[in-house]
mmCIF file of C-alpha atoms in Angstrom:
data_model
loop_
_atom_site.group_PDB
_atom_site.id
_atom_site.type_symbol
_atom_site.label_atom_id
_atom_site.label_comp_id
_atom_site.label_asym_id
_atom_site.label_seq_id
_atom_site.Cartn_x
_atom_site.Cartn_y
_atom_site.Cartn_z
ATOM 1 C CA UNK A 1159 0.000 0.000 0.000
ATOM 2 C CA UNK A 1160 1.616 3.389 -0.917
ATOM 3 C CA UNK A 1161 0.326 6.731 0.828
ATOM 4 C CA UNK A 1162 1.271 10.381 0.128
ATOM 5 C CA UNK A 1163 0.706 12.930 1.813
ATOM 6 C CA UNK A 1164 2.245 16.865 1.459
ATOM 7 C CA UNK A 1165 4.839 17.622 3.989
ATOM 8 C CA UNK A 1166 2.811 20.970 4.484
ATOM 9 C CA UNK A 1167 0.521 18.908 6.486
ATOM 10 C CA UNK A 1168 2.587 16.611 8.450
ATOM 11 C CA UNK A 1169 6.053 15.405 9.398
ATOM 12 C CA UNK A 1170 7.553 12.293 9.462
ATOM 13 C CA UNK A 1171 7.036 12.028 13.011
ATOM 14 C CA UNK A 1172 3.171 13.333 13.078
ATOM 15 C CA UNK A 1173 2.868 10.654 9.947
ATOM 16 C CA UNK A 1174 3.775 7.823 12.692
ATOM 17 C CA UNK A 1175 1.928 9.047 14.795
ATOM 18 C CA UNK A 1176 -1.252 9.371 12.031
ATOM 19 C CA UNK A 1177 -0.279 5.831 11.018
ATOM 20 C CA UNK A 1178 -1.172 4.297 14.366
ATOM 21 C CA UNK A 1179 -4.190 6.062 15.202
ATOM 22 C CA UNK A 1180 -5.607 4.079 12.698
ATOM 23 C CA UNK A 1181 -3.533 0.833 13.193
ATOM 24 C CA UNK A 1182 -3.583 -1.313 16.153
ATOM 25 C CA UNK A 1183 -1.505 -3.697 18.266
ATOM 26 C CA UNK A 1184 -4.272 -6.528 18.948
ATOM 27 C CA UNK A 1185 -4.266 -9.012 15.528
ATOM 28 C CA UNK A 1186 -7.430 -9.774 16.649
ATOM 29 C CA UNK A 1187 -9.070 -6.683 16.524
ATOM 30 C CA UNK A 1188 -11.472 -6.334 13.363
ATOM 31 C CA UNK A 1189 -14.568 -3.517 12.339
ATOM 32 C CA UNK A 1190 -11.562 -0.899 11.889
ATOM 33 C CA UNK A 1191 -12.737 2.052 9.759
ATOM 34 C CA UNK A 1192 -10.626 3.136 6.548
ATOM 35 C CA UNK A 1193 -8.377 5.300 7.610
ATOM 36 C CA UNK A 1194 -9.848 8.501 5.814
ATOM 37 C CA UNK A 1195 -12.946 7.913 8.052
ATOM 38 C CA UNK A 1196 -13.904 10.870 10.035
ATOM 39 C CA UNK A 1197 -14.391 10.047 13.389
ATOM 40 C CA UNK A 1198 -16.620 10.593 15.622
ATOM 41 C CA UNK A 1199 -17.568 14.352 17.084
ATOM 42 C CA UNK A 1200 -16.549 14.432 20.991
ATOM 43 C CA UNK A 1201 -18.752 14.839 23.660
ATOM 44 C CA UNK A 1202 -17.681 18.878 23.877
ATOM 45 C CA UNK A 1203 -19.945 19.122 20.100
ATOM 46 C CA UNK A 1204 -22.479 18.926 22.621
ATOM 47 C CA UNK A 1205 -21.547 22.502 24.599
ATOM 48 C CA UNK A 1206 -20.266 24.252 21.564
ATOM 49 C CA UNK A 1207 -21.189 27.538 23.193
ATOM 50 C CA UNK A 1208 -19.533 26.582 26.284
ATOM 51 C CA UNK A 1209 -16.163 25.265 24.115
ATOM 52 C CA UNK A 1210 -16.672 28.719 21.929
ATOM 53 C CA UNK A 1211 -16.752 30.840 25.272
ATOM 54 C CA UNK A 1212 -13.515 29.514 26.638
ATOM 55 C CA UNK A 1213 -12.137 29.487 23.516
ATOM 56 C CA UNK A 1214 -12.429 32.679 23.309
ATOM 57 C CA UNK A 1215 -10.685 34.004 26.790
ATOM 58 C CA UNK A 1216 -8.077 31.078 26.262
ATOM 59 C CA UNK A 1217 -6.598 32.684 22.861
ATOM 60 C CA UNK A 1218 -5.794 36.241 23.589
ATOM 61 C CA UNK A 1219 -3.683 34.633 26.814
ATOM 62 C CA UNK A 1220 -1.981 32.016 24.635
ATOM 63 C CA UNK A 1221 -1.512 34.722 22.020
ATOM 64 C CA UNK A 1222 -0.041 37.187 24.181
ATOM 65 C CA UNK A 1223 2.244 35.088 26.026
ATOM 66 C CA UNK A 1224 3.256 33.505 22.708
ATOM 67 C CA UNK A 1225 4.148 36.798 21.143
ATOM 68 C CA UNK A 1226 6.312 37.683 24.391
ATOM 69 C CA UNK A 1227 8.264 35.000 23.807
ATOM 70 C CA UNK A 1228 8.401 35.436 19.815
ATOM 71 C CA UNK A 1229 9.671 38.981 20.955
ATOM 72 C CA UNK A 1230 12.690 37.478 23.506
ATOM 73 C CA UNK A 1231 13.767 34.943 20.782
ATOM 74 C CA UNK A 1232 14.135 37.565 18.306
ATOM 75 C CA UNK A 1233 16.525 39.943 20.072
ATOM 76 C CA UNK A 1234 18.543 36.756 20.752
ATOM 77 C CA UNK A 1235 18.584 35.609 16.647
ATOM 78 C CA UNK A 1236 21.478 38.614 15.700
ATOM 79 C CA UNK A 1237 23.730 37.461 18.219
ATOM 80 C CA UNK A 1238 23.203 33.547 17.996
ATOM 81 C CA UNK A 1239 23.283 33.633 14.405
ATOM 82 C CA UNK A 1240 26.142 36.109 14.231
ATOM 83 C CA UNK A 1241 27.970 33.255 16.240
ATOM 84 C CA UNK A 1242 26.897 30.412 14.082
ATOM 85 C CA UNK A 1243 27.105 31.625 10.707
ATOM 86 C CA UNK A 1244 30.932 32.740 11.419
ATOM 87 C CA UNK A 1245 31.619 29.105 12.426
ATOM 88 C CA UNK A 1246 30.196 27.963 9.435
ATOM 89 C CA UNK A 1247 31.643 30.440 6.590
ATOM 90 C CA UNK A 1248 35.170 29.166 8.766
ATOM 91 C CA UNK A 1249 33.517 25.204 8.331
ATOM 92 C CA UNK A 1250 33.948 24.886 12.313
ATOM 93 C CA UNK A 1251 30.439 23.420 12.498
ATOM 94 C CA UNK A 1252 27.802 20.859 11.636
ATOM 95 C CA UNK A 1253 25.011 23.604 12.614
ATOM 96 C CA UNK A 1254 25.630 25.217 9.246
ATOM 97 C CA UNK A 1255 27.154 24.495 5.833
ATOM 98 C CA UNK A 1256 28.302 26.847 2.908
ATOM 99 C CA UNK A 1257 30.580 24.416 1.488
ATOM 100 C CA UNK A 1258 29.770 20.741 -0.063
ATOM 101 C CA UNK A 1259 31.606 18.954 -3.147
ATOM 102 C CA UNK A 1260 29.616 19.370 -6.418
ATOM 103 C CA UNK A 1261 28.601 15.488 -7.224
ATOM 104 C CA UNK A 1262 26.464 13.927 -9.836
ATOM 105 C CA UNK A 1263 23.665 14.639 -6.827
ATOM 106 C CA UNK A 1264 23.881 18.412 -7.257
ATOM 107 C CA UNK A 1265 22.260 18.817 -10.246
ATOM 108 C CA UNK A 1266 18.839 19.708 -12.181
ATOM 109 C CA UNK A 1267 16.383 16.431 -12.183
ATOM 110 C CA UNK A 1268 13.739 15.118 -14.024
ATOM 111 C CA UNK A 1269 10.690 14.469 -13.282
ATOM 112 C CA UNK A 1270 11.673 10.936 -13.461
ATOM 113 C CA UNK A 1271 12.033 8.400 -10.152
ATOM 114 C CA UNK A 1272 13.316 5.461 -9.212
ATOM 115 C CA UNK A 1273 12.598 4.325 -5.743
ATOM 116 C CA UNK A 1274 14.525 1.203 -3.827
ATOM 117 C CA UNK A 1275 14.309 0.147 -0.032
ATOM 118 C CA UNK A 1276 15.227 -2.870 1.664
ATOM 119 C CA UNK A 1277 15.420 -2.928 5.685
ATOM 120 C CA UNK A 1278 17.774 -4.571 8.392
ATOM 121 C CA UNK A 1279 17.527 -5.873 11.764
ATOM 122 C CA UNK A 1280 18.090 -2.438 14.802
ATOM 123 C CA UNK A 1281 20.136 -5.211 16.924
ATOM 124 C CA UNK A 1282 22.698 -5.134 14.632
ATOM 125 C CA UNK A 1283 23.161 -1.582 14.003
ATOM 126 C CA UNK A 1284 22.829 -1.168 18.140
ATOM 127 C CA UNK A 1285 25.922 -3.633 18.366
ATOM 128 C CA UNK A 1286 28.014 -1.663 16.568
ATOM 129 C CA UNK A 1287 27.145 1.440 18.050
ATOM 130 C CA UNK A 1288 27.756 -0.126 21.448
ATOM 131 C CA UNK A 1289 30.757 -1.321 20.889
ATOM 132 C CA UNK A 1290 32.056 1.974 19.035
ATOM 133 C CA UNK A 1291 30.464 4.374 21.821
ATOM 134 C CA UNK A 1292 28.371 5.468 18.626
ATOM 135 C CA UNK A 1293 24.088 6.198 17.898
ATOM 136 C CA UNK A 1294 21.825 4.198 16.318
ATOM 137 C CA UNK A 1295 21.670 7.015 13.884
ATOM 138 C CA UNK A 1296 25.501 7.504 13.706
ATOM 139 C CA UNK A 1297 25.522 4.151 12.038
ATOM 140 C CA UNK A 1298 22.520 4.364 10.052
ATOM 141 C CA UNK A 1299 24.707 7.663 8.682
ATOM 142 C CA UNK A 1300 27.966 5.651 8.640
ATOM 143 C CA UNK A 1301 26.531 3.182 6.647
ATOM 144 C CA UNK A 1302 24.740 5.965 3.714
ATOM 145 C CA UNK A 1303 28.583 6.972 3.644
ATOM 146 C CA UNK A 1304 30.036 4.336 2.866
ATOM 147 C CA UNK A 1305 27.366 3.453 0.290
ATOM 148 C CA UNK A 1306 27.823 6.128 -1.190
ATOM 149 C CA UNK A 1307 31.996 6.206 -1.316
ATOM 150 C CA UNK A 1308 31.484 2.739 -3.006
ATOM 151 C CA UNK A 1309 28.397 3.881 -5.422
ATOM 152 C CA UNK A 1310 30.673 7.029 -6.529
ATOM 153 C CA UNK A 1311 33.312 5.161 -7.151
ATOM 154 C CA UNK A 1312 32.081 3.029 -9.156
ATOM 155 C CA UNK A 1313 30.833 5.561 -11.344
ATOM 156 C CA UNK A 1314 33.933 7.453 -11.202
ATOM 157 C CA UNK A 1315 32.542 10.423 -9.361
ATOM 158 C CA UNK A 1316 33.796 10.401 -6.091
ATOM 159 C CA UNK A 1317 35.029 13.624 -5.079
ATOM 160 C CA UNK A 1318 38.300 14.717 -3.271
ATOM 161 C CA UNK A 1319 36.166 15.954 -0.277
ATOM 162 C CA UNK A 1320 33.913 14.409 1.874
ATOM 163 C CA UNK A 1321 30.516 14.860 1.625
ATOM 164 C CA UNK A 1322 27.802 16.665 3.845
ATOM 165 C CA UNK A 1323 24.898 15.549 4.647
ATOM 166 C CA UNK A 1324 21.370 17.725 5.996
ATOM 167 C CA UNK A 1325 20.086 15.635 8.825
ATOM 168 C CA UNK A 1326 16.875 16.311 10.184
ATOM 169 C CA UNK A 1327 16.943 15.907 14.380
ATOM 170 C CA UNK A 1328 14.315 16.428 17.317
ATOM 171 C CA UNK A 1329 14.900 19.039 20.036
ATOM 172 C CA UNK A 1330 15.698 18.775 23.347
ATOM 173 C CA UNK A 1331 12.702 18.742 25.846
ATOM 174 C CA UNK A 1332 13.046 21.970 26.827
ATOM 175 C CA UNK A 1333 13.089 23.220 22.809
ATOM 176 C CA UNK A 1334 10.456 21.188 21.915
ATOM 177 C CA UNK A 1335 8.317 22.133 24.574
ATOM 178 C CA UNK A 1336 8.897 25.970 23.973
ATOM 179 C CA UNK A 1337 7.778 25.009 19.667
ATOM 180 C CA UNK A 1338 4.539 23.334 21.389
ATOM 181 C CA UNK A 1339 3.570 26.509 23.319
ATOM 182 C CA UNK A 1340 4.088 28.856 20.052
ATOM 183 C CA UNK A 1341 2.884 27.084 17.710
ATOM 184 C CA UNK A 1342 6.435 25.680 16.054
ATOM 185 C CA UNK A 1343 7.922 22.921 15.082
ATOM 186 C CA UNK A 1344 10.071 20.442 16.883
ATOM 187 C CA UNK A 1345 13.114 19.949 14.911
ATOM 188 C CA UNK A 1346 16.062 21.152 13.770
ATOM 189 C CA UNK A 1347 19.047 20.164 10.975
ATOM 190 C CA UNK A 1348 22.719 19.402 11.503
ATOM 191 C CA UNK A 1349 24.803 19.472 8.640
ATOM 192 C CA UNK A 1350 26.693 16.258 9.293
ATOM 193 C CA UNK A 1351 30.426 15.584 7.143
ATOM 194 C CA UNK A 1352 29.929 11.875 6.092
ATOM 195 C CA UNK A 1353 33.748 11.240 5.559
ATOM 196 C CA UNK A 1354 33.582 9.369 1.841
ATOM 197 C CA UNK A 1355 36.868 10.575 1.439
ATOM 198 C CA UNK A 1356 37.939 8.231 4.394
ATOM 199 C CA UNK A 1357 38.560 4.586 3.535
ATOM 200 C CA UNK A 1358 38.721 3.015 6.766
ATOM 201 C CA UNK A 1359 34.890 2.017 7.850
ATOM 202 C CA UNK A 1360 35.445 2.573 11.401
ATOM 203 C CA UNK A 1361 37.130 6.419 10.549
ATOM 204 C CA UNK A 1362 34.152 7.589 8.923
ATOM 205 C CA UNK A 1363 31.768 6.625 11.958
ATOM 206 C CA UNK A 1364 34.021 8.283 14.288
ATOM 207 C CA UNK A 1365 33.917 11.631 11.797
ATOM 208 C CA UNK A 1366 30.239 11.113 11.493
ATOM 209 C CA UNK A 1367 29.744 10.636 15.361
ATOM 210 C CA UNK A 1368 31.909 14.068 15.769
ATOM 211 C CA UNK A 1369 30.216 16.197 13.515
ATOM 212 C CA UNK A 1370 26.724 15.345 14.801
ATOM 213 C CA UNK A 1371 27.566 15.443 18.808
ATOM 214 C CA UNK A 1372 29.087 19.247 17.073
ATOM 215 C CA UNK A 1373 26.131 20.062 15.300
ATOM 216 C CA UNK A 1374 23.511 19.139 18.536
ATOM 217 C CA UNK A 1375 25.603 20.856 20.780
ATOM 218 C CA UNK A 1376 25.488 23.827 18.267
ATOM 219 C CA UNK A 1377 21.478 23.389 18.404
ATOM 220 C CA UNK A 1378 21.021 22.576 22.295
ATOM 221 C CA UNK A 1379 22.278 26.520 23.070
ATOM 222 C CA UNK A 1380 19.356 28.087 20.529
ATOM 223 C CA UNK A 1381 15.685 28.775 21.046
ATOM 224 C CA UNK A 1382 13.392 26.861 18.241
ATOM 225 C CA UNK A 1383 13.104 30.383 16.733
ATOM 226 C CA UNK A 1384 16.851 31.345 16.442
ATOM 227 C CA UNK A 1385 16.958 27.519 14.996
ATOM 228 C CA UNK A 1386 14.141 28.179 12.412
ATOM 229 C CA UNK A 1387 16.140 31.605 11.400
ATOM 230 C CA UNK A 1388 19.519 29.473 11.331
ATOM 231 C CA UNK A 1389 17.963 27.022 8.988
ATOM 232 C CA UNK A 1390 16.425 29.220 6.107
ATOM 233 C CA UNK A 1391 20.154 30.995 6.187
ATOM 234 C CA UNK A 1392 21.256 26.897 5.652
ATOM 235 C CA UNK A 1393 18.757 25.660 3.219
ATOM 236 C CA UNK A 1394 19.025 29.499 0.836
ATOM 237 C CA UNK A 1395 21.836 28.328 -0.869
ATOM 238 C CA UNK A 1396 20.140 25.214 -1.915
ATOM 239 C CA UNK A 1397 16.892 26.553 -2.658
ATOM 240 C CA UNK A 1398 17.274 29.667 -4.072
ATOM 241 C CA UNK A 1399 20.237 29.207 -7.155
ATOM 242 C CA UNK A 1400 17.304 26.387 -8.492
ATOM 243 C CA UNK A 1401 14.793 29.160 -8.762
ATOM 244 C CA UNK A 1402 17.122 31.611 -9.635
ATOM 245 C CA UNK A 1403 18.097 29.408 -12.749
ATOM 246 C CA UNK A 1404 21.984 29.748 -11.429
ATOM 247 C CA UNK A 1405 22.117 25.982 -10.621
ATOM 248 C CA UNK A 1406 25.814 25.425 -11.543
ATOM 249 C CA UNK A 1407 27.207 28.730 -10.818
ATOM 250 C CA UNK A 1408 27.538 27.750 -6.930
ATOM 251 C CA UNK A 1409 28.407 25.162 -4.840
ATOM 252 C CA UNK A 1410 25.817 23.353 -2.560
ATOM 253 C CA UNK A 1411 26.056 23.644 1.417
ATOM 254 C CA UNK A 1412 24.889 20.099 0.885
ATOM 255 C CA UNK A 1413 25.040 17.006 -1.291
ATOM 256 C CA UNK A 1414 21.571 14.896 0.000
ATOM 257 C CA UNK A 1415 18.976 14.716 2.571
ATOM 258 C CA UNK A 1416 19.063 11.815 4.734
ATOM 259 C CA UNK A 1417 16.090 11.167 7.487
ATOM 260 C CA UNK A 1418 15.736 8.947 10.437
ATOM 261 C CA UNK A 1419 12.337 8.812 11.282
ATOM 262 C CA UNK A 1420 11.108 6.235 14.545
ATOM 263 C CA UNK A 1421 8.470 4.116 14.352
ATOM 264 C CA UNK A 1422 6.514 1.846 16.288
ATOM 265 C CA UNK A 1423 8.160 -0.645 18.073
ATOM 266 C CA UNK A 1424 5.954 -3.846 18.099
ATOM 267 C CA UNK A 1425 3.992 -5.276 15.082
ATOM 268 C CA UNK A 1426 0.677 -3.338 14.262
ATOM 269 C CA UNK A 1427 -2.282 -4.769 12.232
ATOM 270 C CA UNK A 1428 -5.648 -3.151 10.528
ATOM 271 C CA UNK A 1429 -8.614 -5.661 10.635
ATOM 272 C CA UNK A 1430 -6.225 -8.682 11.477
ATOM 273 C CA UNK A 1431 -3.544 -7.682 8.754
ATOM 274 C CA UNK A 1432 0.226 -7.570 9.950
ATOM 275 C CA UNK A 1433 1.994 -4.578 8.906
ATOM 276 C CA UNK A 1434 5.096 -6.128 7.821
ATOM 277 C CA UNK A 1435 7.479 -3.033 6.657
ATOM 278 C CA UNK A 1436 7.573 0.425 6.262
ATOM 279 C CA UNK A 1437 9.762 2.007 3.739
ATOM 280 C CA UNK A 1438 9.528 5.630 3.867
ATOM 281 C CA UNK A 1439 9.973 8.009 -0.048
ATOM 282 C CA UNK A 1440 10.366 11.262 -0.013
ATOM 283 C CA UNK A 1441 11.032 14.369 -2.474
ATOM 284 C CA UNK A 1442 14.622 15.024 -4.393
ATOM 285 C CA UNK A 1443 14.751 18.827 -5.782
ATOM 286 C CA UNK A 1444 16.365 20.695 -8.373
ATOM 287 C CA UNK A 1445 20.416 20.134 -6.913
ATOM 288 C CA UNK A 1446 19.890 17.170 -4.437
ATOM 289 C CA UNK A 1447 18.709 14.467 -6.776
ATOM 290 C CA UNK A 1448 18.980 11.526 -3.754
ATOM 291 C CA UNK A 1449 16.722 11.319 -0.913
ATOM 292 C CA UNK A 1450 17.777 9.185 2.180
ATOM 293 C CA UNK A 1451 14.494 8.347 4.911
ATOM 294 C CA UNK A 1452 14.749 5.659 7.379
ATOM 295 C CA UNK A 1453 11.843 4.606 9.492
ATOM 296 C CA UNK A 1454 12.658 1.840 12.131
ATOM 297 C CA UNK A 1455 9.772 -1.053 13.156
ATOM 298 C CA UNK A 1456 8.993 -3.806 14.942
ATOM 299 C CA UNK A 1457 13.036 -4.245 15.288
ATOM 300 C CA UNK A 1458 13.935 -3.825 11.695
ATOM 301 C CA UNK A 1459 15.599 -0.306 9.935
ATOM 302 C CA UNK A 1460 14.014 0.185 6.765
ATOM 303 C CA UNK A 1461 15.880 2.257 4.487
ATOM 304 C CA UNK A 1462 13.820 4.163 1.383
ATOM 305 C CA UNK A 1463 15.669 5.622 -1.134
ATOM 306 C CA UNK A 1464 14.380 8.018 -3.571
ATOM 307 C CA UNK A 1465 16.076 9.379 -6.512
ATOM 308 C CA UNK A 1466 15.573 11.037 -10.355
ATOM 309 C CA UNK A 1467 15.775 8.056 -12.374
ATOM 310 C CA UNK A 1468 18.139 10.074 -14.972
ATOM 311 C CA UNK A 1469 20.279 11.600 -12.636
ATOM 312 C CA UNK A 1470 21.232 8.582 -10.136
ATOM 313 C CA UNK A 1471 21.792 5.634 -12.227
ATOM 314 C CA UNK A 1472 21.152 2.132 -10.768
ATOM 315 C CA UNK A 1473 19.965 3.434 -7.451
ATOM 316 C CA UNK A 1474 19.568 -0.592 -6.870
ATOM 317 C CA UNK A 1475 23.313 -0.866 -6.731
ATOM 318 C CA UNK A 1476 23.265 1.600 -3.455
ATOM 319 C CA UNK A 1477 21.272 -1.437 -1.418
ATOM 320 C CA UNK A 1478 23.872 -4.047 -1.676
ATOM 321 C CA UNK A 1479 26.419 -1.407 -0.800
ATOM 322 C CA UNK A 1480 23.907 -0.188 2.243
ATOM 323 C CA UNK A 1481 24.458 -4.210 3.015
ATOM 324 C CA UNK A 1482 28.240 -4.773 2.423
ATOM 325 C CA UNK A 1483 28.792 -0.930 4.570
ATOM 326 C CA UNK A 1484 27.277 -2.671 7.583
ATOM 327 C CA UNK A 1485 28.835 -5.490 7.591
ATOM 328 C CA UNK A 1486 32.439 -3.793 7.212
ATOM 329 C CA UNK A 1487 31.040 -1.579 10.153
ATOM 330 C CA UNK A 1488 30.281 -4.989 12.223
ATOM 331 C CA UNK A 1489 34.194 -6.133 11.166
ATOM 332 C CA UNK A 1490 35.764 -3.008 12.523
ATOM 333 C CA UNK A 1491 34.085 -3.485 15.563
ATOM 334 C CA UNK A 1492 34.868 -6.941 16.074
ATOM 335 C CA UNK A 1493 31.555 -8.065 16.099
#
């Protein structure tokens, strides 16, 4: 079954979350409505003149304590961004990226896709990151790099300098509970250097697993405002040369997208059904012609790969390197 749905409306993590409102854990559970079914009014459709009346003191409040804080975060942006945006022009941290390797990636697509996923059991990705002092999501990285070190070189376009990566992570608690109150959202981007010009496996997780403990620390210190200000400055150069028509006239801040979204731990069904996998597509642009999104369930890591059909040739071929980069991991870390 194959569901889209614009990223206007939800995340990655509010799709999870959509997904198992209308799945459930009991196999034995049946008379589940489609999931487009409205559901039922609440008991407050009752009172709507009550709800409406309390509505009604309840926004000014919300609105006014909102915009206070709006107003604190702002005078903070000059100097936070001042900060971060020196650090990056100097490329002295994942929190921002001017400077990427042009690749066969980092150009205008088609409207052509080709789409390939496969997924792998979480144990053996949390082995190697316990035994390396690494993430779940370090690895999952350290294994796109090395994928794609052995996919570029096969096609002869590996280039000098490693490449960078836009990773989308969660806020801290405190972050994510400031984005609830004003309306935000909870996430941020680190601009993570994969390594591919490393050869040694257990090098590039060790970059990786530098670069992203950089680019947190980088995040943890800014308000979800100063972070939403810090990454339009990040994604400009990306978006803007496209519509500018001056694709090829600058170099990227980064070569490809690559997502980890969690999912639900144990096995969920819809009318008796067993959800077996989830493999997750999303949307290459104009100048990052690869998409990377990983959703993890029931103990497995499925990987979904996306790509312009004309642009990345046999996007297949980056599977069994996915496969081969994880078990090299699992060798360096005598596993």
């Amino acid at each position: 079954m194959y569901t889209k749905m614009h990223h206007a409306l939800v995340d990655g993590v509010s799709s999870m979350r959509l997904l198992q409102s209308v799945l459930s854990t009991d196999p034995d559970r049946r008379g589940m409505p489609p999931p487009w079914a409205v559901k039922p009014a609440s008991d407050r459709a009752e009172h709507p003149r009550d709800d409406a009346d309390q509505h009604l003191t309840e926004v000014p409040v919300s609105a006014f304590g909102s915009a206070l804080g709006l107003a604190a975060d702002a005078a903070g942006i000059p100097g936070a961004l001042a900060r971060t945006v020196t650090r990056g022009v100097r490329n002295e941290t994942s929190a921002l990226s001017f400077y990427a390797p042009r690749t066969i990636l980092n150009t205008k697509i088609t409207g052509s896709r080709r789409v390939a996923a496969q997924d792998w059991p979480i144990e053996r990705l949390r082995g190697v990151g316990r035994a390396t002092g690494s993430t779940i999501n370090d690895v999952v990285l350290a294994m796109v790099s090395g994928a794609m070190r052995a996919y570029l070189t096969d096609l002869d376009a590996l280039p000098d300098t490693g490449l960078v990566a836009m990773v989308p992570v969660g806020l801290n608690a405190r972050q994510a509970q400031h984005a609830s109150v004003d309306g935000g959202n909870a996430v941020g981007a680190v601009m993570v250097q994969l390594g591919t010009d490393l050869s040694d496996p257990a090098a590039r997780l060790r970059a990786i697993h530098r670069s992203m403990k950089d680019g947190k620390e980088a995040l943890g210190t800014m308000t979800p405002l100063q972070i939403l200000a810090m990454s339009a400055i990040g994604l400009a150069p990306a978006v803007l040369p496209p519509l500018l028509r001056m694709s090829g006239f600058t170099r990227p801040p980064f070569n490809l997208i690559i997502s980890n979204v969690p999912g639900p731990r144990v096995p969920h069904y819809y009318n008796g059904a067993e959800l077996v996998g989830m493999y997750p597509l999303s949307i290459p642009i104009h100048g990052m012609a690869l998409n990377i999104t990983c959703t993890s369930y029931a103990g497995r890591m499925g990987f979904g790969l996306t790509g312009c059909r004309r642009t990345v040739p046999r996007l297949q071929l980056l599977l069994t390197h996915l496969d081969n980069e994880l078990t090299a991991l699992e060798r360096a870390a005598a596993l």
